[in-house]
């Protein structure tokens, strides 16, 4: 997709009503510091559209990015960050759940997992939760450039096994540095949003 214009159009906090949009939406979920903002910036060919930070838990709202007036890329708050109070985590959890249940235009949920590690309890919980809400998550294994080529297949297998993925589940290795996986993600987003 040629990106002509992108803007952060809607920001939805814990007390906000989930907006009813008039365009297809694809959502991105992942635990804090998994590289969600870097992925969004790479997809948009922008350096700092989504704010990246070494400090986890930066995204605390649901952010709707309008792309070419054709679709929304929806950035969900990161989960599983230890330094946030339990009550704060629960608020974010409820916010994400409200979005998954109430968005009339959500076409797919991309779940980001760090390729360097086996999926943790939070990743498994999020995967099951997305599935429970009626979506078949598309898994993106981030930080591909941080491991040796010889390790890639082993780590992808660990993710498949760790999340209990079905054979036909989509798993895309991605690097924000080299942009590997970017085209594949765009093709999926395009096909999902043009149905």
CSV table of C-alpha atoms in Angstrom, one decimal:
chain,number,residue,atom,x,y,z
A,1,UNK,CA,0.0,0.0,0.0
A,2,UNK,CA,1.2,3.5,-0.8
A,3,UNK,CA,0.7,5.6,2.3
A,4,UNK,CA,-0.5,9.0,1.3
A,5,UNK,CA,-1.6,10.2,4.7
A,6,UNK,CA,-1.7,8.8,8.2
A,7,UNK,CA,-3.0,10.6,11.2
A,8,UNK,CA,-3.8,9.7,14.8
A,9,UNK,CA,-7.5,10.4,14.6
A,10,UNK,CA,-9.0,8.9,17.8
A,11,UNK,CA,-7.5,8.3,21.3
A,12,UNK,CA,-9.6,6.2,23.5
A,13,UNK,CA,-8.9,6.1,27.3
A,14,UNK,CA,-10.2,3.9,30.1
A,15,UNK,CA,-13.3,6.0,30.6
A,16,UNK,CA,-14.0,6.7,26.9
A,17,UNK,CA,-16.7,5.1,24.8
A,18,UNK,CA,-15.4,2.8,22.1
A,19,UNK,CA,-15.9,4.8,18.9
A,20,UNK,CA,-18.0,3.5,16.0
A,21,UNK,CA,-15.9,4.1,13.0
A,22,UNK,CA,-16.9,3.8,9.3
A,23,UNK,CA,-13.7,2.0,8.1
A,24,UNK,CA,-12.3,-1.5,8.6
A,25,UNK,CA,-10.0,-1.8,11.5
A,26,UNK,CA,-7.0,-4.0,12.3
A,27,UNK,CA,-5.7,-4.1,15.9
A,28,UNK,CA,-2.2,-4.7,17.2
A,29,UNK,CA,-1.8,-6.2,20.7
A,30,UNK,CA,1.4,-7.2,22.5
A,31,UNK,CA,3.0,-7.0,25.8
A,32,UNK,CA,4.9,-3.9,26.9
A,33,UNK,CA,8.2,-3.4,25.1
A,34,UNK,CA,7.5,-6.1,22.4
A,35,UNK,CA,8.1,-3.5,19.7
A,36,UNK,CA,4.5,-2.5,18.8
A,37,UNK,CA,5.3,1.2,18.3
A,38,UNK,CA,8.4,0.3,16.2
A,39,UNK,CA,6.3,-2.0,14.1
A,40,UNK,CA,3.6,0.6,13.5
A,41,UNK,CA,6.2,3.2,12.6
A,42,UNK,CA,7.8,0.7,10.2
A,43,UNK,CA,4.5,-0.1,8.6
A,44,UNK,CA,3.7,3.6,8.1
A,45,UNK,CA,7.3,4.5,6.9
A,46,UNK,CA,7.4,7.1,9.7
A,47,UNK,CA,10.0,7.6,12.4
A,48,UNK,CA,7.9,8.6,15.3
A,49,UNK,CA,4.2,8.4,14.5
A,50,UNK,CA,3.8,6.0,17.4
A,51,UNK,CA,5.9,7.0,20.4
A,52,UNK,CA,8.6,4.4,21.1
A,53,UNK,CA,10.1,4.3,24.5
A,54,UNK,CA,12.6,2.2,26.5
A,55,UNK,CA,10.2,2.5,29.3
A,56,UNK,CA,7.4,-0.1,29.0
A,57,UNK,CA,3.8,0.8,29.4
A,58,UNK,CA,4.0,4.0,27.2
A,59,UNK,CA,0.8,3.3,25.3
A,60,UNK,CA,-2.0,3.6,27.8
A,61,UNK,CA,-4.9,4.4,25.4
A,62,UNK,CA,-6.3,2.8,22.3
A,63,UNK,CA,-5.0,4.8,19.4
A,64,UNK,CA,-6.8,4.8,16.0
A,65,UNK,CA,-4.5,5.7,13.1
A,66,UNK,CA,-6.4,6.6,10.0
A,67,UNK,CA,-4.5,5.4,6.9
A,68,UNK,CA,-5.4,7.0,3.5
A,69,UNK,CA,-9.0,7.3,4.7
A,70,UNK,CA,-9.3,3.6,3.9
A,71,UNK,CA,-8.7,1.8,7.2
A,72,UNK,CA,-7.8,2.2,10.8
A,73,UNK,CA,-4.7,0.7,12.4
A,74,UNK,CA,-5.6,0.3,16.1
A,75,UNK,CA,-2.8,0.3,18.6
A,76,UNK,CA,-3.9,-1.4,21.9
A,77,UNK,CA,-2.2,-0.7,25.2
A,78,UNK,CA,0.7,-3.1,26.1
A,79,UNK,CA,0.0,-5.7,28.7
A,80,UNK,CA,1.9,-7.5,31.3
A,81,UNK,CA,4.0,-4.6,32.5
A,82,UNK,CA,5.1,-5.2,36.1
A,83,UNK,CA,5.6,-1.6,37.3
A,84,UNK,CA,1.9,-0.6,36.9
A,85,UNK,CA,-0.5,-1.2,39.7
A,86,UNK,CA,-2.9,-4.1,39.5
A,87,UNK,CA,-5.9,-1.8,39.4
A,88,UNK,CA,-4.3,0.1,36.4
A,89,UNK,CA,-3.7,-3.2,34.6
A,90,UNK,CA,-7.3,-4.3,35.2
A,91,UNK,CA,-8.5,-1.0,33.7
A,92,UNK,CA,-6.4,-1.5,30.6
A,93,UNK,CA,-7.6,-5.1,30.4
A,94,UNK,CA,-11.2,-4.0,30.5
A,95,UNK,CA,-10.6,-1.3,27.9
A,96,UNK,CA,-9.1,-3.8,25.5
A,97,UNK,CA,-11.9,-6.3,26.2
A,98,UNK,CA,-14.5,-3.6,25.6
A,99,UNK,CA,-12.8,-2.8,22.3
A,100,UNK,CA,-12.7,-6.4,21.1
A,101,UNK,CA,-16.3,-7.0,22.0
A,102,UNK,CA,-17.7,-3.7,20.8
A,103,UNK,CA,-15.9,-2.8,17.6
A,104,UNK,CA,-18.2,-3.4,14.7
A,105,UNK,CA,-15.4,-3.0,12.1
A,106,UNK,CA,-12.6,-5.0,13.6
A,107,UNK,CA,-11.3,-7.4,10.9
A,108,UNK,CA,-8.3,-8.9,12.6
A,109,UNK,CA,-6.0,-8.8,15.6
A,110,UNK,CA,-2.3,-9.1,15.2
A,111,UNK,CA,-0.6,-10.4,18.3
A,112,UNK,CA,3.1,-9.4,18.7
A,113,UNK,CA,5.5,-11.8,20.5
A,114,UNK,CA,9.2,-11.3,21.0
A,115,UNK,CA,11.0,-14.0,18.9
A,116,UNK,CA,13.9,-14.2,21.4
A,117,UNK,CA,11.7,-15.7,24.1
A,118,UNK,CA,9.2,-18.5,24.5
A,119,UNK,CA,5.7,-17.0,24.9
A,120,UNK,CA,5.0,-16.1,28.5
A,121,UNK,CA,1.8,-16.5,30.5
A,122,UNK,CA,0.6,-13.1,29.5
A,123,UNK,CA,1.1,-13.9,25.8
A,124,UNK,CA,-0.8,-17.2,26.2
A,125,UNK,CA,-3.6,-15.4,28.1
A,126,UNK,CA,-3.9,-12.7,25.4
A,127,UNK,CA,-3.9,-15.3,22.6
A,128,UNK,CA,-6.7,-17.3,24.3
A,129,UNK,CA,-8.6,-14.1,25.1
A,130,UNK,CA,-8.5,-12.9,21.5
A,131,UNK,CA,-9.6,-16.3,20.3
A,132,UNK,CA,-12.4,-16.4,22.9
A,133,UNK,CA,-13.6,-13.1,21.5
A,134,UNK,CA,-14.1,-14.7,18.1
A,135,UNK,CA,-10.9,-13.6,16.3
A,136,UNK,CA,-8.1,-15.8,15.0
A,137,UNK,CA,-5.0,-13.8,15.9
A,138,UNK,CA,-2.2,-13.3,13.4
A,139,UNK,CA,1.1,-13.7,15.2
A,140,UNK,CA,4.0,-11.4,14.5
A,141,UNK,CA,7.4,-12.5,15.9
A,142,UNK,CA,9.2,-9.2,16.5
A,143,UNK,CA,12.9,-8.3,17.0
A,144,UNK,CA,14.0,-10.8,14.3
A,145,UNK,CA,17.2,-8.9,13.8
A,146,UNK,CA,18.2,-9.6,17.4
A,147,UNK,CA,18.7,-13.3,16.9
A,148,UNK,CA,21.0,-15.3,14.6
A,149,UNK,CA,19.6,-16.7,11.3
A,150,UNK,CA,20.3,-20.2,12.5
A,151,UNK,CA,18.0,-19.6,15.5
A,152,UNK,CA,15.0,-18.4,13.6
A,153,UNK,CA,13.2,-21.7,12.8
A,154,UNK,CA,13.8,-23.0,16.3
A,155,UNK,CA,12.3,-19.8,17.9
A,156,UNK,CA,9.3,-19.8,15.5
A,157,UNK,CA,8.6,-23.4,16.5
A,158,UNK,CA,8.9,-22.4,20.2
A,159,UNK,CA,6.2,-19.7,19.6
A,160,UNK,CA,3.9,-22.1,17.7
A,161,UNK,CA,4.2,-24.7,20.5
A,162,UNK,CA,4.1,-22.1,23.3
A,163,UNK,CA,0.9,-20.6,22.1
A,164,UNK,CA,-0.6,-23.8,20.9
A,165,UNK,CA,-1.1,-22.5,17.3
A,166,UNK,CA,-3.1,-24.5,14.8
A,167,UNK,CA,-1.2,-25.6,11.7
A,168,UNK,CA,-2.8,-23.0,9.5
A,169,UNK,CA,-2.2,-20.1,11.9
A,170,UNK,CA,-0.3,-17.2,10.4
A,171,UNK,CA,3.1,-16.5,12.0
A,172,UNK,CA,5.2,-13.7,10.5
A,173,UNK,CA,8.8,-13.0,11.6
A,174,UNK,CA,9.4,-9.2,11.6
A,175,UNK,CA,12.3,-6.8,12.1
A,176,UNK,CA,11.7,-3.1,12.5
A,177,UNK,CA,15.4,-2.6,11.7
A,178,UNK,CA,15.5,-4.4,8.3
A,179,UNK,CA,11.7,-4.1,7.6
A,180,UNK,CA,11.6,-7.9,6.9
A,181,UNK,CA,8.0,-9.0,7.2
A,182,UNK,CA,6.6,-5.6,6.4
A,183,UNK,CA,5.2,-6.4,3.0
A,184,UNK,CA,3.7,-9.6,4.2
A,185,UNK,CA,1.9,-7.8,7.0
A,186,UNK,CA,0.6,-5.1,4.6
A,187,UNK,CA,-0.7,-7.7,2.1
A,188,UNK,CA,-2.6,-9.3,4.9
A,189,UNK,CA,-4.0,-6.0,6.1
A,190,UNK,CA,-5.0,-5.0,2.6
A,191,UNK,CA,-6.8,-8.3,1.9
A,192,UNK,CA,-8.6,-8.3,5.3
A,193,UNK,CA,-9.8,-4.7,4.8
A,194,UNK,CA,-10.9,-5.1,1.3
A,195,UNK,CA,-13.3,-8.0,2.0
